[in-house]
Coordinates of C-alpha atoms in Angstrom, one line a residue:
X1 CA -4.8 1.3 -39.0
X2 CA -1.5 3.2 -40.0
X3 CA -2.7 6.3 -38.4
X4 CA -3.3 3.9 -35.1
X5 CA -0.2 2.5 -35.2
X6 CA 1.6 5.5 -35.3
X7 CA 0.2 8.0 -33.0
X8 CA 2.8 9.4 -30.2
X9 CA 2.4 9.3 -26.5
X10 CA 3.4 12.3 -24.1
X11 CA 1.9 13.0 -21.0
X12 CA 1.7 16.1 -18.8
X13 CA 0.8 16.3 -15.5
X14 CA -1.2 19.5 -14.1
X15 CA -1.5 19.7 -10.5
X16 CA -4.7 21.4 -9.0
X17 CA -5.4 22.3 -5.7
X18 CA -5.8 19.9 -3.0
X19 CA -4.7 16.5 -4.4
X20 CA -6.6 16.0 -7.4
X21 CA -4.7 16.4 -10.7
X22 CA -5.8 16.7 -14.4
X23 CA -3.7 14.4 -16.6
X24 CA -4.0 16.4 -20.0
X25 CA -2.7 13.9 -22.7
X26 CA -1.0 15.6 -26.0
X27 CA -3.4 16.2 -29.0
X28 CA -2.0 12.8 -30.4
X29 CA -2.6 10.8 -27.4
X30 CA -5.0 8.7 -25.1
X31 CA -8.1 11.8 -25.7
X32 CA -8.1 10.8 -29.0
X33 CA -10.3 7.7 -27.9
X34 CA -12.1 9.6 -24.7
X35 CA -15.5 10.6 -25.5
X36 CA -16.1 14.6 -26.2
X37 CA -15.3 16.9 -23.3
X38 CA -13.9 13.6 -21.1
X39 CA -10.6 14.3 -18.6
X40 CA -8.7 12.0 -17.0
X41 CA -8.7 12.8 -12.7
X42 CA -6.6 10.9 -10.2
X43 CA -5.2 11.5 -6.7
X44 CA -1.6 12.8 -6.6
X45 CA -1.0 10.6 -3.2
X46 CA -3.5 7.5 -4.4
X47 CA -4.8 7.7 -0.4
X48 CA -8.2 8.6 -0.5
X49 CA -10.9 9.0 -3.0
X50 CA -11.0 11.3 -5.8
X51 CA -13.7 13.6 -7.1
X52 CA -14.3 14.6 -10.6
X53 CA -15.3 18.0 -10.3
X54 CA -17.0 20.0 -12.9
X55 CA -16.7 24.1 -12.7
X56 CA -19.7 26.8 -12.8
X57 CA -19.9 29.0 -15.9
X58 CA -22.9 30.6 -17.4
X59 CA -24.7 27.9 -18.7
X60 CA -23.5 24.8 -17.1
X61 CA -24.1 24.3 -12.9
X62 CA -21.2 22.8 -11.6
X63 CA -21.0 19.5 -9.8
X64 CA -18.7 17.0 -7.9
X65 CA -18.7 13.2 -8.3
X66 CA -17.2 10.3 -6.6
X67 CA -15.2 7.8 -9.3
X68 CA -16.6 4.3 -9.3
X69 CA -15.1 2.7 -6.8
X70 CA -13.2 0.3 -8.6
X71 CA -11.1 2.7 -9.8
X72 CA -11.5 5.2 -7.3
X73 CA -8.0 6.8 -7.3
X74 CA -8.2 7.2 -11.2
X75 CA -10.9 7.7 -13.7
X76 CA -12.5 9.7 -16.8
X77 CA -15.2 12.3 -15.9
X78 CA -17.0 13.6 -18.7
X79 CA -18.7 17.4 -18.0
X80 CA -21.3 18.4 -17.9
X81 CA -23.2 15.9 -16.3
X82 CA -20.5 15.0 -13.7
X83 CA -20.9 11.0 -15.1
X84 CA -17.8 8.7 -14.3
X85 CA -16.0 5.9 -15.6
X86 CA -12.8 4.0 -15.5
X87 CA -10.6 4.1 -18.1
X88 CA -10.7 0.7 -18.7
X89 CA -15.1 0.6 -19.2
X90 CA -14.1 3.3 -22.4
X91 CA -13.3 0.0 -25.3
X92 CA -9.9 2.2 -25.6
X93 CA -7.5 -0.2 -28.0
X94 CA -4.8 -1.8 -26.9
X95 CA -6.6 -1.7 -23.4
X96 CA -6.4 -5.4 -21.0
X97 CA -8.3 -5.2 -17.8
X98 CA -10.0 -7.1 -14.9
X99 CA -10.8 -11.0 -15.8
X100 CA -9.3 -10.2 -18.3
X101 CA -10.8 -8.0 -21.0
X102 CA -9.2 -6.9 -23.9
X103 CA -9.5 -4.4 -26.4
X104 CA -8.6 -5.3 -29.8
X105 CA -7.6 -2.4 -32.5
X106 CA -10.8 -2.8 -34.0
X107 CA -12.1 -1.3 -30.9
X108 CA -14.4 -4.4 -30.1
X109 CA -13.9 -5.8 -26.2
X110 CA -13.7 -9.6 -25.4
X111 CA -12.3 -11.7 -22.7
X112 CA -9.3 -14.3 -22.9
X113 CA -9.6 -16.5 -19.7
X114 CA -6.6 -18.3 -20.2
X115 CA -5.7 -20.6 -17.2
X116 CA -4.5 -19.4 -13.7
X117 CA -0.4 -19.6 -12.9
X118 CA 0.1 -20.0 -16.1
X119 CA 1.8 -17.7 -19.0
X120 CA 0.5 -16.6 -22.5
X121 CA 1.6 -14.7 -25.0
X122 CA -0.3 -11.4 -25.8
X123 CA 1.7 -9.9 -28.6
X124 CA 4.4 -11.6 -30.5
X125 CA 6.6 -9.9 -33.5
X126 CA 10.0 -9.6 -35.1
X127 CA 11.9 -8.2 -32.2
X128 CA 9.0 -7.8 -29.8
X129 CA 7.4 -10.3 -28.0
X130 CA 5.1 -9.8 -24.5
X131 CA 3.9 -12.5 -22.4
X132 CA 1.3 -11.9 -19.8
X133 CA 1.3 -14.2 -16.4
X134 CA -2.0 -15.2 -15.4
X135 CA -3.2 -15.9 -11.4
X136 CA -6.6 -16.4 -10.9
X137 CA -9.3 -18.4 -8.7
X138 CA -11.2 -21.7 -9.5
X139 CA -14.6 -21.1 -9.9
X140 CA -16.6 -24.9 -9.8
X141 CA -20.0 -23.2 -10.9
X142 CA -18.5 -21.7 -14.2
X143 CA -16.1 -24.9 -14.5
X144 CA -13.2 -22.3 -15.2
X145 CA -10.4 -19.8 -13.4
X146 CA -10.9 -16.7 -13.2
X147 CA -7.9 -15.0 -14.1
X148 CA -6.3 -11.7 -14.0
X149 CA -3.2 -10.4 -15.4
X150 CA -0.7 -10.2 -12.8
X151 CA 3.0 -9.6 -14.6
X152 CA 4.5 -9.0 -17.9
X153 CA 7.5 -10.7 -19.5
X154 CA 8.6 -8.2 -22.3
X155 CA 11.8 -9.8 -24.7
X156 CA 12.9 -7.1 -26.9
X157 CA 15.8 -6.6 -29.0
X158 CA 18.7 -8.6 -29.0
X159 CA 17.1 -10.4 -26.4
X160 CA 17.1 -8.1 -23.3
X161 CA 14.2 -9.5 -21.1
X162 CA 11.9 -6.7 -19.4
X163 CA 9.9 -7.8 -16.2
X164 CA 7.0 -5.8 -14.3
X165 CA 4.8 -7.6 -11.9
X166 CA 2.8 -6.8 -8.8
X167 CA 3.4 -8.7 -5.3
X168 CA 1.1 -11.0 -4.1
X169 CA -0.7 -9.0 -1.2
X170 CA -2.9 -10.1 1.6
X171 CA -4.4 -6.3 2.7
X172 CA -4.4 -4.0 -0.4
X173 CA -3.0 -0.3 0.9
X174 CA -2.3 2.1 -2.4
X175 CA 0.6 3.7 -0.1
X176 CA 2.5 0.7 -0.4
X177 CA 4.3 0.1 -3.3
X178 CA 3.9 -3.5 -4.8
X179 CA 5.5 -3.7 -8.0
X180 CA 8.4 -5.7 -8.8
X181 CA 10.6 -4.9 -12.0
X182 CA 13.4 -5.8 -13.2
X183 CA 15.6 -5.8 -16.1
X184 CA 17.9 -8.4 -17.8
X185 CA 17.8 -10.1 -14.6
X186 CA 18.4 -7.3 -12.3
X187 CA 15.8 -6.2 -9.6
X188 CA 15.2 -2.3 -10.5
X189 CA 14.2 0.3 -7.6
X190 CA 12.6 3.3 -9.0
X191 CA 12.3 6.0 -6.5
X192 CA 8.8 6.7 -4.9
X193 CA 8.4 10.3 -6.4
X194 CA 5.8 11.2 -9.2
X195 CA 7.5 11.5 -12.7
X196 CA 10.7 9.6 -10.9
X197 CA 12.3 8.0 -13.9
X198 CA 14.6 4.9 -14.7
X199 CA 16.7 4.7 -17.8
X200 CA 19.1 2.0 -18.5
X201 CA 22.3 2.9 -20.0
X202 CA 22.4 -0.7 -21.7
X203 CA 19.1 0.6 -23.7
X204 CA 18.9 4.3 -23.4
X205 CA 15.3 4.2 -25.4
X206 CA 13.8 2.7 -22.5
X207 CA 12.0 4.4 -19.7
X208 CA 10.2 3.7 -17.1
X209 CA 8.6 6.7 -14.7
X210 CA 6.3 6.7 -12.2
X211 CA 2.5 8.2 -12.8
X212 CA 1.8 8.0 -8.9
X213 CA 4.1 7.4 -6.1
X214 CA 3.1 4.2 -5.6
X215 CA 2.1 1.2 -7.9
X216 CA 1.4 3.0 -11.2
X217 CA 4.2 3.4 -13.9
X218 CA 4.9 4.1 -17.9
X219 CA 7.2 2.0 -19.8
X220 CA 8.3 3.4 -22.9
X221 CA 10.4 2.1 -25.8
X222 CA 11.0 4.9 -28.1
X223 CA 9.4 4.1 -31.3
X224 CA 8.2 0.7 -30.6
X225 CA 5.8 0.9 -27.7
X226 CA 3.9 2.9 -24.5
X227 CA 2.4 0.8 -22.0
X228 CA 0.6 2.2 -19.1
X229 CA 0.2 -0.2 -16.3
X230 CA -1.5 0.3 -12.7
X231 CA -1.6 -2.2 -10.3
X232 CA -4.9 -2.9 -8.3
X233 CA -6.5 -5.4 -6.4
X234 CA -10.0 -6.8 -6.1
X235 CA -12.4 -5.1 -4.0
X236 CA -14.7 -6.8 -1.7
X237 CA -17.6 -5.0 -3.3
X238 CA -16.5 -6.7 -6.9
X239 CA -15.9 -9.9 -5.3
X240 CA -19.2 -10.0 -3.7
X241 CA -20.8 -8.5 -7.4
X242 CA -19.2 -11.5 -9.6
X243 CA -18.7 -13.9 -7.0
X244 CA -14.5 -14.1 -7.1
X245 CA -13.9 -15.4 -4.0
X246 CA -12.0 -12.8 -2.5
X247 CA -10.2 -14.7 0.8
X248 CA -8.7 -12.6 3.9
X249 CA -5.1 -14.0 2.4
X250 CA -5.1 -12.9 -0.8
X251 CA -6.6 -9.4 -2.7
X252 CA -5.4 -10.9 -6.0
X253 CA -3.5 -7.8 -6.7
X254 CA -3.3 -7.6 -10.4
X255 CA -2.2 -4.8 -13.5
X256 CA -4.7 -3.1 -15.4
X257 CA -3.1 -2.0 -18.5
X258 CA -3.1 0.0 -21.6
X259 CA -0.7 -0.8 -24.5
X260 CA 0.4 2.0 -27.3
X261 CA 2.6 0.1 -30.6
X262 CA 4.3 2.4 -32.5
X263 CA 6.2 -0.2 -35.2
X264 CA 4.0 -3.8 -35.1
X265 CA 4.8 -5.6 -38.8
X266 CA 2.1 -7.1 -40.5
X267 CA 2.7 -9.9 -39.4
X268 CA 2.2 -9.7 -35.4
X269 CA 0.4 -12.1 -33.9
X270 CA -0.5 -13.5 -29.8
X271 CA -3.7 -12.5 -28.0
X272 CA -4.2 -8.8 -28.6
X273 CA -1.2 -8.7 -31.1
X274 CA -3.5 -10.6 -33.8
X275 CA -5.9 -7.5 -33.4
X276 CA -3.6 -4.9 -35.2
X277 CA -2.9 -7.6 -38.0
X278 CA -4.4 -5.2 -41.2
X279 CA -6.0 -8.7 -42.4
X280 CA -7.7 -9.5 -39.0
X281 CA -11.0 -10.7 -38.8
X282 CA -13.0 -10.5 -35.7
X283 CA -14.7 -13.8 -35.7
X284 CA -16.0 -13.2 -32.3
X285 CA -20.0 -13.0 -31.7
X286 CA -19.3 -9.0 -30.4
X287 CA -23.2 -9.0 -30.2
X288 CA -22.6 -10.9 -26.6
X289 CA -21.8 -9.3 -23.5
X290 CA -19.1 -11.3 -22.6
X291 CA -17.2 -13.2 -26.1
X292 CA -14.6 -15.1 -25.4
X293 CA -11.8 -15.4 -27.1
X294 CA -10.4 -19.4 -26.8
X295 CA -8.1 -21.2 -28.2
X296 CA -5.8 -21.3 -25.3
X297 CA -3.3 -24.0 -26.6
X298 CA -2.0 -21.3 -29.5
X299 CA -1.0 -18.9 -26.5
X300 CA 0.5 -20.6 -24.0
X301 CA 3.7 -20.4 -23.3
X302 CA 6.5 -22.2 -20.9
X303 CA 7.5 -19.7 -19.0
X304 CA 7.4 -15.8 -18.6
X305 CA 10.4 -15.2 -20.9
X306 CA 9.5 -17.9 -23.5
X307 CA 8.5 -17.2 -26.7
X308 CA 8.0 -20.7 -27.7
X309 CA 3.6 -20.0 -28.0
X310 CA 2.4 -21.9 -30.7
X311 CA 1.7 -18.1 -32.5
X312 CA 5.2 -16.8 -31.9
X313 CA 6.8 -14.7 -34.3
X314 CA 9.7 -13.2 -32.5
X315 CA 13.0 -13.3 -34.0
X316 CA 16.2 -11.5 -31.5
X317 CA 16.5 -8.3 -33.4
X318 CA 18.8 -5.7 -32.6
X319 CA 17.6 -3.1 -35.0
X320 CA 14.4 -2.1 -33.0
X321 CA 16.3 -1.1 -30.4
X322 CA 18.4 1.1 -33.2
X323 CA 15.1 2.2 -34.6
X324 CA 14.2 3.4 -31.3
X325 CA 17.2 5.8 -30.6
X326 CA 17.0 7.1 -33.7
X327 CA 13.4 7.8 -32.5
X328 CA 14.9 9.5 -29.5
X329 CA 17.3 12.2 -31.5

C-alpha cells in the first residue's frame, strides 16, 4: 500500500509522425499497472481516429488497429497482437469511469450509482477533500439513474476550493473545448496548446496542463495528488448498447478520470478514498460483473464545495499545501 501511495507521476510526450503520439510514462508511473508490452496511443489534434500500430521486426508481423470506439482518440495497445483497450477497461487504481466505475486500491472494480444532479463525496482527508457532481438519466426499467461523473469540487488546504467540470453539450465535437475550471472562485482560461500550463501564484504546487488541445488536462498538487481527467461524451453506439437514452439535446458529456495520492492518512475515507484505508475490507461480492457499491446517504453531500458527507474527514489544513512545495524544491 506504502509503495502505492507513493509512487511519482511524470509524463513525456513523444510525437510520431502523422498525428499519433506515444505517451511513455516514467518507470514510476501509470505502466506500472499496464499489462507487459502495453503503450498508451492518442491523437495529438483529438479530430479523427487513432491507430495503434505495431512495427515489423524479425519475428513479429506488424499490424494497425483501430481503438474501440469509445475511446477512440486515446487508448492502450498491447503488441504483438495489435489488441486494444481503453484505459479505463485495464482495473488501473484510483481509476472512475463511465456509469460510474471505480477502481479501488485493491484493484477490484465496482460501480457507485449515486443519484443524478446531485453531489458525493469520493475522497475525504485531513486537508483534502474531493467531491464528484453526478448528472445522469432515469431509467424506469432498472428503477435507478444512470449517472456519470460530470465535475469535481476539490477543497484543499486552508480552504482554497478547486473546480473542473465539462459543459453540458448538445453535439459532442473533440475540437471544441468544454471544460470549465476555476479556482477560488475565479473562472481559469488555459490556453488551447498541448503541455499549455496554469500555475497559480496563490498555490505555486498546483498545476494544471493540457494533455490535448482540447478537453483533456492534468491537475497536479505536488506531493498530495495527480489526477488525470478527459472529458467525453456518450456515443450513440453505447447508448444504443446499454440503453442510456442518449436525446438529440444532450450527449451527457462527462470526465473519465484517473486519480494518483501521494500523502492519504490512515484515516481517509468517501467513495474511492475508503479503498486506500490499510484496514479496508472489500465487502463487495467482486465475483459479480457489476457490484455495487450503496450506501448513498454516507456520501452525499450539499453542494460541490461541502464537505458536510456523513464520511467527512476534512479538517482546513494549511500544511499540505507546505508539504507540497517542499515537494517542489
Amino acid at each position: 500500500m506504502a509503495a502505492l501511495l507513493a509512487r511519482p507521476w511524470a509524463i513525456t510526450i513523444v510525437f510520431l509522425s502523422g498525428c499519433l503520439l506515444i505517451v511513455a510514462v516514467s518507470a514510476a508511473n501509470i505502466t506500472e499497472d499496464l499489462p507487459r508490452g502495453a503503450k498508451v496511443f492518442g491523437s495529438r489534434l483529438n479530430k479523427r481516429d487513432v491507430l495503434v500500430t505495431c512495427q515489423d521486426d524479425k519475428k513479429i508481423k506488424g499490424c494497425n488497429a483501430p481503438c474501440p470506439h469509445r475511446c477512440r482518440n486515446q487508448c492502450v495497445g498491447i503488441c504483438p497482437g495489435c489488441k486494444t483497450f481503453c484505459l479505463c477497461d485495464l482495473g488501473i487504481p484510483g481509476y472512475v469511469c463511465g456509469d460510474p466505475r471505480f477502481t479501488g486500491a485493491d484493484g477490484n472494480n465496482f460501480y457507485f450509482h449515486g443519484k443524478k444532479d446531485q453531489d458525493f463525496c469520493i475522497v475525504s482527508d485531513n486537508g483534502l477533500h474531493i467531491n464528484a457532481h453526478f448528472i445522469g438519466k432515469h431509467n424506469p426499467e432498472k428503477n435507478r439513474d444512470f449517472t456519470w461523473v460530470q465535475a469535481l469540487g476539490i477543497i484543499f488546504g486552508d480552504n482554497h476550493q478547486l473546480y473542473f467540470g465539462v459543459e453540458k453539450t448538445m453535439t459532442w465535437d473533440d475540437s471544441v473545448d468544454r471544460l470549465v475550471i476555476t479556482f477560488d472562485g475565479e473562472h481559469i482560461n488555459i490556453p488551447s496548446d498541448l503541455n499549455a500550463k496554469w500555475i497559480p501564484t496563490t498555490v505555486p504546487s498546483l498545476s494544471l496542463t493540457r494533455t490535448s488541445e482540447t478537453n483533456g488536462i492534468i491537475v497536479d498538487l505536488r506531493g498530495v495528488f495527480t489526477i488525470i481527467a478527459k472529458a467525453v461524451p456518450i456515443t450513440k453506439k453505447e447508448s444504443d448498447i446499454h440503453s442510456y437514452g442518449v436525446t438529440p439535446d444532450d450527449s451527457l458529456a462527462h470526465l473519465d478520470l484517473s486519480f494518483k495520492f501521494h500523502s492519504l492518512t490512515d484515516d481517509v475515507h468517501g467513495v474511492l478514498g475508503q479503498t486506500y484505508r490499510p484496514d479496508y475490507v472489500n465487502k463487495l461480492d467482486v465475483r459479480k460483473n457489476m457490484p455495487v457499491m450503496a450506501g448513498e446517504e454516507n456520501y452525499s453531500s450539499s453542494s460541490i464545495f461541502s464537505t458536510d458527507c456523513a464520511v467527512a474527514r476534512f479538517r482546513s489544513n494549511p500544511e499540505i499545501v507546505m508539504v507540497a512545495e517542499k515537494a517542489d524544491n
